[in-house]
JSON list of C-alpha atoms and ligand atoms in Angstrom, two decimals:
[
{"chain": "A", "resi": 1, "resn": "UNK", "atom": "CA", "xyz": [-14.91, -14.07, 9.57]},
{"chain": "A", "resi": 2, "resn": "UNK", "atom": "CA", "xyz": [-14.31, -15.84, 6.55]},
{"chain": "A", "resi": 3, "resn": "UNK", "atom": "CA", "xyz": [-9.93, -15.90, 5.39]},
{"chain": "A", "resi": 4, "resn": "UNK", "atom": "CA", "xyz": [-9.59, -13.29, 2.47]},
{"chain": "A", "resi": 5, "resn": "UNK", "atom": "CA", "xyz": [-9.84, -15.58, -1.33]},
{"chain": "A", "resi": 6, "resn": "UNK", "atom": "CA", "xyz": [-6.22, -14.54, -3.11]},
{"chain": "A", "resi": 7, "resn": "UNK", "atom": "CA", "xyz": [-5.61, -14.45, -5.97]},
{"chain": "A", "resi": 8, "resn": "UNK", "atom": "CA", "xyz": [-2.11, -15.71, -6.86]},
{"chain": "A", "resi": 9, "resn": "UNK", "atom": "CA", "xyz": [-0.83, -14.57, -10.41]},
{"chain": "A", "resi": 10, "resn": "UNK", "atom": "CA", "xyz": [2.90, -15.95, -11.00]},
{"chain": "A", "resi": 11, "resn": "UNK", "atom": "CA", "xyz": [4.51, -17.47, -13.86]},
{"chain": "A", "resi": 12, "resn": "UNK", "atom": "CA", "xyz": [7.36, -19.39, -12.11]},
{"chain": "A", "resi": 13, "resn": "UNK", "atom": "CA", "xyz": [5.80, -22.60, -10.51]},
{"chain": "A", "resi": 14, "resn": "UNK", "atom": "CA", "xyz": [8.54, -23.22, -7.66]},
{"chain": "A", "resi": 15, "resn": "UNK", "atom": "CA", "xyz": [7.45, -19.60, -6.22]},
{"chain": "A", "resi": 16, "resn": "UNK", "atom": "CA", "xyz": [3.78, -20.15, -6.78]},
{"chain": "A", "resi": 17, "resn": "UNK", "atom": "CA", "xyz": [4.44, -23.11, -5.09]},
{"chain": "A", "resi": 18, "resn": "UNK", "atom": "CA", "xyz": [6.00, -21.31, -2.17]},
{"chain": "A", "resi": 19, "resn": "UNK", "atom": "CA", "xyz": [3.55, -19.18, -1.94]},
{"chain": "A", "resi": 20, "resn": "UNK", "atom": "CA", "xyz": [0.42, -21.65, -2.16]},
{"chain": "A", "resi": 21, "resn": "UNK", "atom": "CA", "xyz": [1.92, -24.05, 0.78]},
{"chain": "A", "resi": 22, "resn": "UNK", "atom": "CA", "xyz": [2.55, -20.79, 2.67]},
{"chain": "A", "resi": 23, "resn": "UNK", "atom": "CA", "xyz": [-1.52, -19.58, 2.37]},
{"chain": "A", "resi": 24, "resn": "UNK", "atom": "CA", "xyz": [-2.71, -22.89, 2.98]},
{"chain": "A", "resi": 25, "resn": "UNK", "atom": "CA", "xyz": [-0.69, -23.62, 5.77]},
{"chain": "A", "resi": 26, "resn": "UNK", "atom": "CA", "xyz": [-1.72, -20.00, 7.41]},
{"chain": "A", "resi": 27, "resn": "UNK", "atom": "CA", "xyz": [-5.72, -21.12, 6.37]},
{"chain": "A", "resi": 28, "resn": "UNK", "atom": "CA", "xyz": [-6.07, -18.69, 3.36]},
{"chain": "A", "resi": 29, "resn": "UNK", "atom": "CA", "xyz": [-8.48, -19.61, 0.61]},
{"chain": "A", "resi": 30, "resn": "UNK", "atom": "CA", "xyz": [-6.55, -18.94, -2.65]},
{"chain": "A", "resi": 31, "resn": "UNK", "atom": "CA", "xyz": [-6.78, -19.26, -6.54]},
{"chain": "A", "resi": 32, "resn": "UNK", "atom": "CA", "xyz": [-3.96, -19.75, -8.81]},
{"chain": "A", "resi": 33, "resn": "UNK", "atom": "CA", "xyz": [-2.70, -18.09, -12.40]},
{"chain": "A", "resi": 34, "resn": "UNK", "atom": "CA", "xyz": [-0.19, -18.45, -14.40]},
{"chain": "A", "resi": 35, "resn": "UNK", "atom": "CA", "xyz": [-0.54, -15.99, -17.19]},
{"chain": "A", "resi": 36, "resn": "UNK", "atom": "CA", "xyz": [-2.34, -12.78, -17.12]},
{"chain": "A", "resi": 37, "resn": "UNK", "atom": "CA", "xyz": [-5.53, -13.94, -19.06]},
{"chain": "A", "resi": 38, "resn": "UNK", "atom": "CA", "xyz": [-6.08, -16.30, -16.70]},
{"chain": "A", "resi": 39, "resn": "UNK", "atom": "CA", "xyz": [-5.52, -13.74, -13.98]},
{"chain": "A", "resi": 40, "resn": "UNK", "atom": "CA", "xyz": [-7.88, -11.26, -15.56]},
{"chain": "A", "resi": 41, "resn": "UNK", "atom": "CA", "xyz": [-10.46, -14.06, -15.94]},
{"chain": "A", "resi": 42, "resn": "UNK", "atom": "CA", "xyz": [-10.47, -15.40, -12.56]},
{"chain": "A", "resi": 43, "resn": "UNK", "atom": "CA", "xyz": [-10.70, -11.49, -10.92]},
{"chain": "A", "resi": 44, "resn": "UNK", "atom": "CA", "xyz": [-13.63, -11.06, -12.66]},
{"chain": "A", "resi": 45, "resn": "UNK", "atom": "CA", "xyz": [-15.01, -13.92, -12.34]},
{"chain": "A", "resi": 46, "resn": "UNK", "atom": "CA", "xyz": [-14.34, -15.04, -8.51]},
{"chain": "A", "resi": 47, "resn": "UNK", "atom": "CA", "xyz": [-13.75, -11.16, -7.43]},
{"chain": "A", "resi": 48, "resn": "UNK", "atom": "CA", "xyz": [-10.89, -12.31, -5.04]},
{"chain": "A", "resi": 49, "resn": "UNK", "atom": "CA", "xyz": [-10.09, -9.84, -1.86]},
{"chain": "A", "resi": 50, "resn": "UNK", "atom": "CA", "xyz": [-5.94, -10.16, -2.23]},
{"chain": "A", "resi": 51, "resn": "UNK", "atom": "CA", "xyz": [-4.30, -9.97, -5.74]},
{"chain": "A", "resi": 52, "resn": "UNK", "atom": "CA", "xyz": [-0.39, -11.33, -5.31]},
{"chain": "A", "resi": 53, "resn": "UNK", "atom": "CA", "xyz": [0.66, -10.42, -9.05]},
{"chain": "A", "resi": 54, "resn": "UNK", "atom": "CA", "xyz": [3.86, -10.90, -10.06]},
{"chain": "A", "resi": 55, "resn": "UNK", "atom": "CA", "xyz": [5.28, -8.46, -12.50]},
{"chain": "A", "resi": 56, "resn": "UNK", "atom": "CA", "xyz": [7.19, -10.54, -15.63]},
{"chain": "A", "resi": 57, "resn": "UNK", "atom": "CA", "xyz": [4.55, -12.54, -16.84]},
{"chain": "A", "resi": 58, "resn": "UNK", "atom": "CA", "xyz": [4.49, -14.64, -20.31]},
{"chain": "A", "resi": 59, "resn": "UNK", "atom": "CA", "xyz": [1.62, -12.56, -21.82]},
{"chain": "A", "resi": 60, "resn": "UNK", "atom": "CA", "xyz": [1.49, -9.00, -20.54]},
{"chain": "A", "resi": 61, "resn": "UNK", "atom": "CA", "xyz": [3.38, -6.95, -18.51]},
{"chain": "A", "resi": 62, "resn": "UNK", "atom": "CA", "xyz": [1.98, -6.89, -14.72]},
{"chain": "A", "resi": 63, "resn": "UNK", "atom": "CA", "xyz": [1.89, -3.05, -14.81]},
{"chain": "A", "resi": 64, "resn": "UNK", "atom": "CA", "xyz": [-0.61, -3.58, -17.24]},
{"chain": "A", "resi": 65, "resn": "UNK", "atom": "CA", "xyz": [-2.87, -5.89, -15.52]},
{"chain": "A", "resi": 66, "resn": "UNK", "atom": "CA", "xyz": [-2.84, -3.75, -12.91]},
{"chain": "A", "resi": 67, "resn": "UNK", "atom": "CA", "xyz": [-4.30, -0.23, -14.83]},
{"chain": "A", "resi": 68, "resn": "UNK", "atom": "CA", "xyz": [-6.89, -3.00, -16.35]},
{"chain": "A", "resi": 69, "resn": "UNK", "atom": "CA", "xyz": [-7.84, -4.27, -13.32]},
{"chain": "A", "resi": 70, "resn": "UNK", "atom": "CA", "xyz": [-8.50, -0.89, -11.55]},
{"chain": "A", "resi": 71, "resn": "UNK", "atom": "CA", "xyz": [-10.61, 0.59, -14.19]},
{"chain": "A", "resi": 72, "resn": "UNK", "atom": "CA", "xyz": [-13.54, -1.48, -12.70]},
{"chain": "A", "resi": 73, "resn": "UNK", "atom": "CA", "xyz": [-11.76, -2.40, -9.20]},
{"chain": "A", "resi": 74, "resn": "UNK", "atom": "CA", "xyz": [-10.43, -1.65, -5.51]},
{"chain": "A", "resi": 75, "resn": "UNK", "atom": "CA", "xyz": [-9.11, -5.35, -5.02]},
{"chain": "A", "resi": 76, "resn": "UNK", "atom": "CA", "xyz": [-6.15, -4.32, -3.12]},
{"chain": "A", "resi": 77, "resn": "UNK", "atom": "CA", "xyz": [-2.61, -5.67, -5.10]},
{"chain": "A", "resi": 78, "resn": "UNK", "atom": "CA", "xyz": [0.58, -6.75, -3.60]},
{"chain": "A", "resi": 79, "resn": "UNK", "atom": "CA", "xyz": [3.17, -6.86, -6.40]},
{"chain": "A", "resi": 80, "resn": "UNK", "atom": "CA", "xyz": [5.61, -9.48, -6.30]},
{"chain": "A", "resi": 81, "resn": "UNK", "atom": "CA", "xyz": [8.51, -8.54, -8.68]},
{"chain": "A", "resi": 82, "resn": "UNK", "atom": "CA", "xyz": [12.05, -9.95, -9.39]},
{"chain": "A", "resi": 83, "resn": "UNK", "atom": "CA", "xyz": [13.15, -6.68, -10.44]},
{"chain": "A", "resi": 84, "resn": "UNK", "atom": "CA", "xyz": [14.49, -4.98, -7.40]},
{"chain": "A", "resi": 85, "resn": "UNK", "atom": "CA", "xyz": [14.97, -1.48, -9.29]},
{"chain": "A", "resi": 86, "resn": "UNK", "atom": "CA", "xyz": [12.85, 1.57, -7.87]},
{"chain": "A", "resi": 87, "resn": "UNK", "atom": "CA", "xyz": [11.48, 2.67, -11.78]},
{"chain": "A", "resi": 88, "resn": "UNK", "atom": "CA", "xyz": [9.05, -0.47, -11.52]},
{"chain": "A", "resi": 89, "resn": "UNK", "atom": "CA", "xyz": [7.79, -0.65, -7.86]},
{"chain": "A", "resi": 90, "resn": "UNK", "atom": "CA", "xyz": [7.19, 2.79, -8.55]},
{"chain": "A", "resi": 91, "resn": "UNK", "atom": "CA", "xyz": [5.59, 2.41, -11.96]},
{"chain": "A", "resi": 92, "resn": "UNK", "atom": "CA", "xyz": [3.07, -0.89, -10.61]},
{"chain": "A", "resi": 93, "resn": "UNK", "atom": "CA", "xyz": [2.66, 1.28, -7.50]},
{"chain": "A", "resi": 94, "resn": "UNK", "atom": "CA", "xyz": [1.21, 4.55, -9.74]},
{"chain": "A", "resi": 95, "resn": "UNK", "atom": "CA", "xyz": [-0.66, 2.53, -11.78]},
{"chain": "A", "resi": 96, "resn": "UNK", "atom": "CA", "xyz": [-2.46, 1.63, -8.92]},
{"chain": "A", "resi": 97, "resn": "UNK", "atom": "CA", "xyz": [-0.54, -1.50, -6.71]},
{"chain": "A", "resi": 98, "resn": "UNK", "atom": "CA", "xyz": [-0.71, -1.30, -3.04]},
{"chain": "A", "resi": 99, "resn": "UNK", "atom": "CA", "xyz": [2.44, -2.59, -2.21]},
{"chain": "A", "resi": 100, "resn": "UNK", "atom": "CA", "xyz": [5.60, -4.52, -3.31]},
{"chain": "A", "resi": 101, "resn": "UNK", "atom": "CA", "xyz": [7.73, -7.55, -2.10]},
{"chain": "A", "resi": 102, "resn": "UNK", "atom": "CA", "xyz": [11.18, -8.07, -3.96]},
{"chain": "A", "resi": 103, "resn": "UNK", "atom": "CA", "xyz": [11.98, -11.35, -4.77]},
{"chain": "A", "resi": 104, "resn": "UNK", "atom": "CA", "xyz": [13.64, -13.04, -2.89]},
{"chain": "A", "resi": 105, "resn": "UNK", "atom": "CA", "xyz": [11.35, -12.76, -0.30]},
{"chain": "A", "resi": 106, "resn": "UNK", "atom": "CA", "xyz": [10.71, -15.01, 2.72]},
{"chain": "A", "resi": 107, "resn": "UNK", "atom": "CA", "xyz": [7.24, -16.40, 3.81]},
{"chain": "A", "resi": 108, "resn": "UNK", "atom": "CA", "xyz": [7.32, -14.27, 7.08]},
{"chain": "A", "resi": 109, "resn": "UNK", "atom": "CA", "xyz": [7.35, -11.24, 4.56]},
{"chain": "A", "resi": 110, "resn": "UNK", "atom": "CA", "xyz": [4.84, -12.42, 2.44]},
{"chain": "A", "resi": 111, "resn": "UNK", "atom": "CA", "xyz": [2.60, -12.93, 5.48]},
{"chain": "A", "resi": 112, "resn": "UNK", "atom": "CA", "xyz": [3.19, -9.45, 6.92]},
{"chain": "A", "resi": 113, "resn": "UNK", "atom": "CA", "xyz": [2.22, -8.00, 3.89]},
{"chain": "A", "resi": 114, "resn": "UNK", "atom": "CA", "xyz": [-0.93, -9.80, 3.87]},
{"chain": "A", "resi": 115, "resn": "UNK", "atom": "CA", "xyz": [-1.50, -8.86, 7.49]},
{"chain": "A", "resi": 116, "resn": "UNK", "atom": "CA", "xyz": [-1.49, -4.86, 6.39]},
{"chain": "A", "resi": 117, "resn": "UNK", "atom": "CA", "xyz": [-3.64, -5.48, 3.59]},
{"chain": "A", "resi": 118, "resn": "UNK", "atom": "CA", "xyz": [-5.93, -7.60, 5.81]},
{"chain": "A", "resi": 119, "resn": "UNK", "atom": "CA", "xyz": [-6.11, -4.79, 7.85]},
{"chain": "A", "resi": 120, "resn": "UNK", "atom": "CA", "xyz": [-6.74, -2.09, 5.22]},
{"chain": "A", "resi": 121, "resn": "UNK", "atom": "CA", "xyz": [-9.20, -4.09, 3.79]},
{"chain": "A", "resi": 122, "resn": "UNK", "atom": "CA", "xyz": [-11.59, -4.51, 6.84]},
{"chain": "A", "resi": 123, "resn": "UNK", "atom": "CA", "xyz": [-11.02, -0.79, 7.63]},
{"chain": "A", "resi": 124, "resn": "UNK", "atom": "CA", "xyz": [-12.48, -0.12, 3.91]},
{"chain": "A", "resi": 125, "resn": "UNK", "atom": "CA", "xyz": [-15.23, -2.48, 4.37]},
{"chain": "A", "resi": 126, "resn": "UNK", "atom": "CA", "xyz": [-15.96, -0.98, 7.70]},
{"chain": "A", "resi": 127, "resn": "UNK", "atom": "CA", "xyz": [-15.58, 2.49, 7.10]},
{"chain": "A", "resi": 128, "resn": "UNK", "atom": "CA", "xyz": [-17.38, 2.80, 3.67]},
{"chain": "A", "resi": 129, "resn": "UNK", "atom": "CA", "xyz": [-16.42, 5.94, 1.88]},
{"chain": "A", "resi": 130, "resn": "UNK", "atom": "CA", "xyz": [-15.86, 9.31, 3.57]},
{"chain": "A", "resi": 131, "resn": "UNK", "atom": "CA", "xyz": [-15.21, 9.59, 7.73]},
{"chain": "A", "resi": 132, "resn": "UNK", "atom": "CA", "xyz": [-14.71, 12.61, 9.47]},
{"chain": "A", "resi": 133, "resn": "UNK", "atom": "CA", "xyz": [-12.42, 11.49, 12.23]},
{"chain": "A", "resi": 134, "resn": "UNK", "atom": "CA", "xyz": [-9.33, 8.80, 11.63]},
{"chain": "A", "resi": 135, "resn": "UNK", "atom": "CA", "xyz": [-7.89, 7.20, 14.84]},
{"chain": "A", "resi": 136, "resn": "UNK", "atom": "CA", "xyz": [-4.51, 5.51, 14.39]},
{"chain": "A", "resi": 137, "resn": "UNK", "atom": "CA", "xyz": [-2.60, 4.77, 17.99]},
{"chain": "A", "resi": 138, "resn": "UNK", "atom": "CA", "xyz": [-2.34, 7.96, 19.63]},
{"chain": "A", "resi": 139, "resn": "UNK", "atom": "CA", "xyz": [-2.64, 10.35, 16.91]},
{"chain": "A", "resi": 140, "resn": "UNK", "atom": "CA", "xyz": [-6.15, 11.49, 15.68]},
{"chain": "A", "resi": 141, "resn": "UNK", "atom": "CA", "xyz": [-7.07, 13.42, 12.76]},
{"chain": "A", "resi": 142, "resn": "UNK", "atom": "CA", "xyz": [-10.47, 15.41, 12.68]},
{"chain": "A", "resi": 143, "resn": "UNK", "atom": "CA", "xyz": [-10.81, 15.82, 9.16]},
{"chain": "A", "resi": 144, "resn": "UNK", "atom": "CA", "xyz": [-13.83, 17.89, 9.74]},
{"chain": "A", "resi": 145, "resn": "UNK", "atom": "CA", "xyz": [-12.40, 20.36, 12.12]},
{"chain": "A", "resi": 146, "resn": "UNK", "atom": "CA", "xyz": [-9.20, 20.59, 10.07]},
{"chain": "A", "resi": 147, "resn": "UNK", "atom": "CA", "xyz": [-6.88, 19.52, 13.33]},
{"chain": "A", "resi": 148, "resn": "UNK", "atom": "CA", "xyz": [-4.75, 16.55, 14.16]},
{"chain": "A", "resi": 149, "resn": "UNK", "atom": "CA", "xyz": [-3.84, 15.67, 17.90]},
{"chain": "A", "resi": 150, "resn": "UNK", "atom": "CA", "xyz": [-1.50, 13.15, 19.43]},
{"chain": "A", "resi": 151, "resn": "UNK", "atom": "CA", "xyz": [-2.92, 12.24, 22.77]},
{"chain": "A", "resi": 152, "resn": "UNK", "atom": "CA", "xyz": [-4.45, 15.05, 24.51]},
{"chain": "A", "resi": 153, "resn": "UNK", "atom": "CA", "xyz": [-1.99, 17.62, 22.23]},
{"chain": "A", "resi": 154, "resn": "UNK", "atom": "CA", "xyz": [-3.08, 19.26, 19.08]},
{"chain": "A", "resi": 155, "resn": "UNK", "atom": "CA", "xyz": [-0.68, 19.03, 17.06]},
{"chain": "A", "resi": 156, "resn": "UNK", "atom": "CA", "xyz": [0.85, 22.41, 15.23]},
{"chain": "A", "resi": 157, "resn": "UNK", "atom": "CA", "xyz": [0.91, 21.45, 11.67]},
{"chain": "A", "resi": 158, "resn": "UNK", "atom": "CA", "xyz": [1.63, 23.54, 8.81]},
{"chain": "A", "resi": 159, "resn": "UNK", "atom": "CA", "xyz": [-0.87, 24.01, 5.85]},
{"chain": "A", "resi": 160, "resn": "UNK", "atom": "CA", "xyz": [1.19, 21.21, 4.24]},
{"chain": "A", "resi": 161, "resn": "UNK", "atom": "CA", "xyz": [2.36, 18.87, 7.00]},
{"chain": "A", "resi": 162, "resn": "UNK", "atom": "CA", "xyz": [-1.48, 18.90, 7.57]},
{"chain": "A", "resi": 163, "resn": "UNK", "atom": "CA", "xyz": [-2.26, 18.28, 4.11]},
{"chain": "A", "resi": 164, "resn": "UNK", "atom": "CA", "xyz": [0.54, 15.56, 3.82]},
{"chain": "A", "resi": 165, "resn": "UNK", "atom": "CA", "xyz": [-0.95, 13.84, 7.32]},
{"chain": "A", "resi": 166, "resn": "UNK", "atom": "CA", "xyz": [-4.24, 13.33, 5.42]},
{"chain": "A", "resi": 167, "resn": "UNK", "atom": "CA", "xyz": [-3.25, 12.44, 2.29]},
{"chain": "A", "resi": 168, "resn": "UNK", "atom": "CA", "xyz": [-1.52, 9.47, 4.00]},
{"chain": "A", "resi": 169, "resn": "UNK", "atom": "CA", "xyz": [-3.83, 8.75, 7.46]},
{"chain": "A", "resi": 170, "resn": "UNK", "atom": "CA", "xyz": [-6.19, 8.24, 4.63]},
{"chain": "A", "resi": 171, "resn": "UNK", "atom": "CA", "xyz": [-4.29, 5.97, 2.47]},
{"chain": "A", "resi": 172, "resn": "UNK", "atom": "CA", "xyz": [-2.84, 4.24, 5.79]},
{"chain": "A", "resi": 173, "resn": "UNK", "atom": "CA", "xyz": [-0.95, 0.62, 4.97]},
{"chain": "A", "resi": 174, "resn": "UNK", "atom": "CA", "xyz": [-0.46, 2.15, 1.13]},
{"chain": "A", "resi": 175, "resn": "UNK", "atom": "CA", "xyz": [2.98, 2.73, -0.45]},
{"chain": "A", "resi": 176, "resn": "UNK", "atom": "CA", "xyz": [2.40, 5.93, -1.67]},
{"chain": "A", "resi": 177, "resn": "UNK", "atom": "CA", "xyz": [5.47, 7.36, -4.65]},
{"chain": "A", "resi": 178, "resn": "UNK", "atom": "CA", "xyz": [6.86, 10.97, -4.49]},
{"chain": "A", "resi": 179, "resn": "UNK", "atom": "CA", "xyz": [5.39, 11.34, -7.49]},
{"chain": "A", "resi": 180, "resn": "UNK", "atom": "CA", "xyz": [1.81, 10.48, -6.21]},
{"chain": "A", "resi": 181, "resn": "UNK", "atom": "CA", "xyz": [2.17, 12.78, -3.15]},
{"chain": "A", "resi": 182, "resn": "UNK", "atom": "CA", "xyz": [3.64, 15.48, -5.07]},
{"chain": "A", "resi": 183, "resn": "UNK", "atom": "CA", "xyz": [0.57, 15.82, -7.51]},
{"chain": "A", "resi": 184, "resn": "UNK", "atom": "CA", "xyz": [-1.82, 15.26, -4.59]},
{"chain": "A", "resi": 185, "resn": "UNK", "atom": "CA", "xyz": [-0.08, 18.05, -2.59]},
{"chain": "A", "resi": 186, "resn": "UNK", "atom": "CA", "xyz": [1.11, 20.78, -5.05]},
{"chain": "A", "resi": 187, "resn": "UNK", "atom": "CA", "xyz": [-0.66, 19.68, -7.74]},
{"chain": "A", "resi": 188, "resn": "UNK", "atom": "CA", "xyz": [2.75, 18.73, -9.82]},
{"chain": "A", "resi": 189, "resn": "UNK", "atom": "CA", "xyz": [5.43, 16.49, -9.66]},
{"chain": "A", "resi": 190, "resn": "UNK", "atom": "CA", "xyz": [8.81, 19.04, -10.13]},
{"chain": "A", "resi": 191, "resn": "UNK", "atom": "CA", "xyz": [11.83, 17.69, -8.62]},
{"chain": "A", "resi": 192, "resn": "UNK", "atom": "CA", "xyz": [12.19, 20.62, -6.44]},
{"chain": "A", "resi": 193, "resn": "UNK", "atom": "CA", "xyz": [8.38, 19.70, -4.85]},
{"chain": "A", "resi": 194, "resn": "UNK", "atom": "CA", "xyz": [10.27, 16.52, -4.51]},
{"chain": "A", "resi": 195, "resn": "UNK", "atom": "CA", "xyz": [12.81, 18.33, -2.53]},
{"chain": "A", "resi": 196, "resn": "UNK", "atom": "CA", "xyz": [10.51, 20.05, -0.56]},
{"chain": "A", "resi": 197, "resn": "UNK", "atom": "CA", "xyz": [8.41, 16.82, 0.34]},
{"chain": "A", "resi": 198, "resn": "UNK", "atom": "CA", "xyz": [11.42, 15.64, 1.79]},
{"chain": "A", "resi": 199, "resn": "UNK", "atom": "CA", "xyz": [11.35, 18.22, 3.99]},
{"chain": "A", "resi": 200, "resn": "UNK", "atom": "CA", "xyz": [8.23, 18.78, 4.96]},
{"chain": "A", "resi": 201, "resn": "UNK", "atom": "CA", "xyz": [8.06, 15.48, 5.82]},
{"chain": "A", "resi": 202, "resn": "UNK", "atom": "CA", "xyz": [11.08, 15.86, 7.96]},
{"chain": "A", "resi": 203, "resn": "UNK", "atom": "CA", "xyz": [9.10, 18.37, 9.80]},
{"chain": "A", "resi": 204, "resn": "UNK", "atom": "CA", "xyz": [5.58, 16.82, 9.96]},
{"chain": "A", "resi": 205, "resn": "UNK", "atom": "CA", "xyz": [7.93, 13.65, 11.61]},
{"chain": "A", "resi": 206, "resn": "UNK", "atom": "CA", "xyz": [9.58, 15.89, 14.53]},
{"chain": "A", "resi": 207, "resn": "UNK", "atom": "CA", "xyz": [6.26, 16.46, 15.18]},
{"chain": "A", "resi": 208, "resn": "UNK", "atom": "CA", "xyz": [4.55, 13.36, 15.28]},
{"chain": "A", "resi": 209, "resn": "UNK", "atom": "CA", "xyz": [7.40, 10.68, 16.12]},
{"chain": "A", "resi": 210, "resn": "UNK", "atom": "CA", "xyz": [8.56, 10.71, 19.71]},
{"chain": "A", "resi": 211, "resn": "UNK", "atom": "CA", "xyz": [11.75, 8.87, 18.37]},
{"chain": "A", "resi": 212, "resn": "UNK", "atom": "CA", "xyz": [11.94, 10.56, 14.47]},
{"chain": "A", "resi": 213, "resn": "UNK", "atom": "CA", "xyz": [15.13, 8.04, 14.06]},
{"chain": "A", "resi": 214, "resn": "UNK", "atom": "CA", "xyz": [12.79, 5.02, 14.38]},
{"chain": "A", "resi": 215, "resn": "UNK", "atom": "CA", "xyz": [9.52, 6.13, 13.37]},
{"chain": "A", "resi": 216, "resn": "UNK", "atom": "CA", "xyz": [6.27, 4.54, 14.19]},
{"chain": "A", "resi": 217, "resn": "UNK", "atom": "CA", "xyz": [3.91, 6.22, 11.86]},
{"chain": "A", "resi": 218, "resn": "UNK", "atom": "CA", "xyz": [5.43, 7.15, 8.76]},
{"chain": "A", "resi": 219, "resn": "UNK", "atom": "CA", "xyz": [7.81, 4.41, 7.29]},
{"chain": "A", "resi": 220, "resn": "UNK", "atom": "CA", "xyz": [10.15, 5.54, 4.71]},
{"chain": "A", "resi": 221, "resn": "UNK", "atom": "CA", "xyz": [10.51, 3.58, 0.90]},
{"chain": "A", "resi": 222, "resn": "UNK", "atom": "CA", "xyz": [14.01, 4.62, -0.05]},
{"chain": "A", "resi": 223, "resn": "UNK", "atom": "CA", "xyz": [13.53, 5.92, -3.56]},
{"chain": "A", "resi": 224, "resn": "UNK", "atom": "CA", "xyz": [10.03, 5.28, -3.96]},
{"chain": "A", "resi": 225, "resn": "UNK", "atom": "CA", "xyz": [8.09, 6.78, -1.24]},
{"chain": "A", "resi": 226, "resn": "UNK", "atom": "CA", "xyz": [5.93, 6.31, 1.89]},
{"chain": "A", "resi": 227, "resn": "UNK", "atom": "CA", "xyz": [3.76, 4.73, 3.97]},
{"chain": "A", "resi": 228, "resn": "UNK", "atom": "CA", "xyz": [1.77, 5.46, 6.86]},
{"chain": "A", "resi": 229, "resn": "UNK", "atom": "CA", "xyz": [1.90, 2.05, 9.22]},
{"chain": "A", "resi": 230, "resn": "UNK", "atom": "CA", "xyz": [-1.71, 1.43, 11.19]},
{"chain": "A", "resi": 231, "resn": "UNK", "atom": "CA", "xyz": [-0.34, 1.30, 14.48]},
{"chain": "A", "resi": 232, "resn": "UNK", "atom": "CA", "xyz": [-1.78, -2.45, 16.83]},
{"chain": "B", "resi": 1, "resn": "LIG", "atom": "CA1", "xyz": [7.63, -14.26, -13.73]}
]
């Protein structure tokens, strides 16, 4: 199978740099940008699989390359940002980024990150659009029979802890904000749902994790959100 073509969109040469040497020497095919016309050019016109996009660029604000680009596509988009506050990982991740690295970053983060959207990527091109059934280590969701099981054990969710296992087993390897998960799951984003998420998904964790101090499924994105991790 053919290396994913990314699409690197960053200003700042030295990091584009970094990041070039760092896909070639791991075999990735790439293409380079330095402004966001450029970037919005070559997505359309090379359709890349990866989008790195770094947020403070000359001509446009990332944020809004990103709603652009996901008016007509999926391409999944790691932001790369120097700005390490929440307000805009959360604000590129709601307009429709997959995930974030914080500058400074090192080149074995940058290639983890690729690895999860690797992975997310040939699930989507595998599974097409709807499934009934989602496997992910030993937990199992039967999204047709409305019932989750880890191993042999069904597992006794609540209305919401249910709700809240397949909102994210079906965005698995995706940041997803409080704000995202709260309109998904009540339908609003009022910081008391945001309360409540936090506890619901304290609960849907006791349930799933066998250590909910280090958890393996659901990783949590202090002040932003979370993710479940597709388990090897
Ligand atoms: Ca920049």
């Amino acid at each position: 199978m053919n290396k994913p073509l990314i699409l690197v969109i960053e200003d700042d040469k030295p990091v584009r740099t970094l990041i070039t040497t760092t896909l070639k020497a791991h075999d990735y095919r790439f293409l380079e940008a330095n402004n966001a016309e450029t970037a919005i050019l070559e997505t359309t016109s090379h359709n890349p699989d990866i989008l790195l996009l770094d947020l403070g660029l000359p001509d446009m604000d990332g944020v809004e390359i990103i709603r652009r680009v996901r008016t007509w596509s999926n391409v999944p988009i790691i932001v790369i940002s120097a700005r390490s506050e929440d307000a805009d990982k959360i604000e590129a991740l709601d307009a429709g980024a997959d995930d974030y690295l914080t500058k400074p970053f090192s080149v074995d983060e940058l290639l983890a990150r690729l690895r999860v959207t690797q992975r997310r990527l040939s699930m989507m091109n595998r599974d097409g659009a709807a499934q009934s059934e989602f496997i992910n280590g030993r937990l199992r969701v039967d999204y047709a029979a409305g019932c989750a099981y880890l191993g042999d054990a069904e597992l006794h969710l609540t209305p919401i802890e249910y709700k809240l296992l397949c909102l994210l087993s079906q965005n698995v390897g995706k940041v997803l904000t409080h704000t995202f998960i709260t309109q998904k799951i009540w339908g609003n984003s009022w910081e008391n749902n945001i309360a409540s998420l936090r506890v619901f998904m304290a609960t849907l964790r006791k349930k799933l994790e066998s250590e909910p101090g280090s958890p393996q499924y659901i990783q949590t994105h202090v002040g932003v959100g979370y993710r479940m991790l597709r388990i090897e």
